CSV table of C-alpha atoms in Angstrom, one decimal:
chain,number,residue,atom,x,y,z
D,26,UNK,CA,0.0,-0.1,-0.2
D,27,UNK,CA,1.5,3.4,-0.7
D,28,UNK,CA,1.3,6.9,1.2
D,29,UNK,CA,0.8,10.6,0.1
D,30,UNK,CA,0.4,13.5,1.7
D,31,UNK,CA,0.2,17.3,1.2
D,32,UNK,CA,-1.3,20.5,2.3
D,33,UNK,CA,-2.9,22.7,0.5
D,34,UNK,CA,-3.2,26.5,1.5
D,35,UNK,CA,-6.0,29.0,1.6
D,36,UNK,CA,-6.5,32.8,2.3
D,37,UNK,CA,-10.0,34.1,1.6
D,38,UNK,CA,-10.2,37.9,1.1
D,39,UNK,CA,-13.4,37.8,3.0
D,40,UNK,CA,-14.5,36.4,6.5
D,41,UNK,CA,-16.9,33.9,5.0
D,42,UNK,CA,-16.5,31.7,1.5
D,43,UNK,CA,-16.6,28.3,-0.3
D,44,UNK,CA,-13.6,27.4,-2.4
D,45,UNK,CA,-14.2,24.5,-5.2
D,46,UNK,CA,-11.2,22.2,-4.3
D,47,UNK,CA,-12.4,19.1,-6.2
D,48,UNK,CA,-9.4,20.2,-9.4
D,49,UNK,CA,-6.7,20.4,-6.8
D,50,UNK,CA,-7.8,17.1,-5.2
D,51,UNK,CA,-7.8,15.5,-8.5
D,52,UNK,CA,-4.6,16.8,-8.7
D,53,UNK,CA,-2.9,15.5,-5.9
D,54,UNK,CA,-4.4,11.8,-6.7
D,55,UNK,CA,-2.3,11.9,-10.3
D,56,UNK,CA,1.0,13.4,-8.3
D,57,UNK,CA,0.2,10.2,-6.0
D,58,UNK,CA,-0.3,7.7,-8.7
D,59,UNK,CA,-2.9,6.0,-6.8
D,60,UNK,CA,-5.2,4.3,-8.7
D,61,UNK,CA,-7.6,2.7,-6.4
D,62,UNK,CA,-8.0,3.8,-2.7
D,63,UNK,CA,-9.4,6.6,-0.8
D,64,UNK,CA,-8.5,10.5,0.0
D,65,UNK,CA,-9.0,12.4,3.4
D,66,UNK,CA,-9.7,16.0,2.9
D,67,UNK,CA,-9.4,17.6,5.8
D,68,UNK,CA,-9.5,21.1,7.2
D,69,UNK,CA,-6.9,21.9,9.5
D,70,UNK,CA,-8.2,24.5,11.3
D,71,UNK,CA,-11.7,24.7,13.9
D,72,UNK,CA,-13.2,27.4,11.8
D,73,UNK,CA,-13.2,25.9,9.0
D,74,UNK,CA,-15.1,23.1,6.5
D,75,UNK,CA,-14.5,20.7,4.1
D,76,UNK,CA,-17.8,18.9,2.5
D,77,UNK,CA,-19.1,17.3,-0.8
D,78,UNK,CA,-22.0,19.1,-2.2
D,79,UNK,CA,-23.2,20.8,-5.5
D,80,UNK,CA,-21.4,24.0,-7.3
D,81,UNK,CA,-24.1,25.9,-7.2
D,82,UNK,CA,-24.3,29.7,-6.2
D,83,UNK,CA,-28.0,29.5,-5.5
D,84,UNK,CA,-27.0,27.0,-2.7
D,85,UNK,CA,-23.9,28.3,-1.4
D,86,UNK,CA,-26.1,31.7,-0.9
D,87,UNK,CA,-28.8,29.1,0.9
D,88,UNK,CA,-25.7,27.6,2.9
D,89,UNK,CA,-24.9,31.1,3.9
D,90,UNK,CA,-28.8,32.0,4.8
D,91,UNK,CA,-29.4,28.9,7.0
D,92,UNK,CA,-25.8,28.9,8.8
D,93,UNK,CA,-26.4,32.9,9.7
D,94,UNK,CA,-29.9,32.0,11.2
D,95,UNK,CA,-28.4,28.7,13.4
D,96,UNK,CA,-25.5,30.4,14.3
D,97,UNK,CA,-24.9,34.2,13.8
D,98,UNK,CA,-22.5,36.2,13.9
D,99,UNK,CA,-23.5,39.0,15.8
D,100,UNK,CA,-24.2,40.2,18.6
D,101,UNK,CA,-20.6,38.7,19.8
D,102,UNK,CA,-21.7,39.0,23.6
D,103,UNK,CA,-24.3,36.1,22.5
D,104,UNK,CA,-21.6,33.5,23.0
D,105,UNK,CA,-19.4,32.6,26.1
D,106,UNK,CA,-16.5,31.9,23.9
D,107,UNK,CA,-16.3,35.4,22.7
D,108,UNK,CA,-13.9,37.9,24.8
D,109,UNK,CA,-10.5,38.0,23.5
D,110,UNK,CA,-11.9,36.5,20.2
D,111,UNK,CA,-15.2,37.2,17.9
D,112,UNK,CA,-15.4,33.7,15.7
D,113,UNK,CA,-17.6,31.8,18.2
D,114,UNK,CA,-20.0,31.7,15.4
D,115,UNK,CA,-17.4,30.2,12.9
D,116,UNK,CA,-16.9,27.3,15.4
D,117,UNK,CA,-20.5,26.5,15.5
D,118,UNK,CA,-20.9,26.4,11.3
D,119,UNK,CA,-17.8,24.5,11.3
D,120,UNK,CA,-19.5,21.7,13.4
D,121,UNK,CA,-22.4,21.8,11.3
D,122,UNK,CA,-20.5,21.7,7.8
D,123,UNK,CA,-18.1,19.1,9.1
D,124,UNK,CA,-14.7,18.5,9.4
D,125,UNK,CA,-13.5,16.1,6.5
D,126,UNK,CA,-14.6,14.5,3.2
D,127,UNK,CA,-13.4,10.9,2.8
D,128,UNK,CA,-13.9,10.1,-0.9
D,129,UNK,CA,-13.1,6.5,-2.7
D,130,UNK,CA,-10.9,6.6,-5.7
D,131,UNK,CA,-11.2,4.3,-8.6
D,132,UNK,CA,-9.0,4.3,-11.8
D,133,UNK,CA,-7.0,7.2,-10.3
D,134,UNK,CA,-9.9,9.2,-10.5
D,135,UNK,CA,-12.3,11.1,-7.7
D,136,UNK,CA,-15.5,8.3,-7.3
D,137,UNK,CA,-18.4,11.0,-7.3
D,138,UNK,CA,-22.3,10.4,-7.5
D,139,UNK,CA,-23.6,13.1,-10.1
D,140,UNK,CA,-23.0,16.8,-9.6
D,141,UNK,CA,-20.8,16.2,-6.3
D,142,UNK,CA,-17.6,18.6,-6.0
D,143,UNK,CA,-15.3,19.2,-2.9
D,144,UNK,CA,-15.7,22.2,-0.9
D,145,UNK,CA,-13.3,24.2,1.4
D,146,UNK,CA,-15.6,26.4,3.7
D,147,UNK,CA,-14.2,29.1,5.6
D,148,UNK,CA,-16.2,30.2,8.5
D,149,UNK,CA,-13.5,33.2,10.2
D,150,UNK,CA,-11.1,34.0,7.0
D,151,UNK,CA,-8.6,36.7,6.0
D,152,UNK,CA,-5.8,34.7,7.2
D,153,UNK,CA,-3.8,31.3,5.9
D,154,UNK,CA,-5.2,28.2,6.8
D,155,UNK,CA,-4.2,24.6,5.5
D,156,UNK,CA,-6.0,21.5,3.8
D,157,UNK,CA,-4.6,18.0,4.5
D,158,UNK,CA,-5.2,15.6,1.8
D,159,UNK,CA,-4.0,12.2,2.5
D,160,UNK,CA,-4.3,9.2,-0.2
D,161,UNK,CA,-3.4,5.6,0.6
D,162,UNK,CA,-4.0,3.0,-2.1
D,163,UNK,CA,-2.9,1.3,-4.6
């Protein structure tokens, strides 16, 4: 069995955003030479997420509205966590959207269903963060 590890880096210009990282993940699979196996795509920060869904702008806007209803950014005083920081909502949004995705690799490609794509979700941006790509297989 072979193993491959790489980190991707992101720095979003706004506090929140979604980036389609499917191409970068597929490129890692090509670099690894692994044809059959699994890829772990893991947000390496507690205020960011990785998830699988459709790349449709209306859906991304719906995520934003829904998450803001569940964990509104303001007022900052509503959260016990906010004292030295103002990002409690980002921690909660990450908890909802998830930490990682594990995807099958078949014939050297991401083995997706219809419309599935991999996304990096940012909830407390404007600074560099990492995503771990870990691939195992043959």
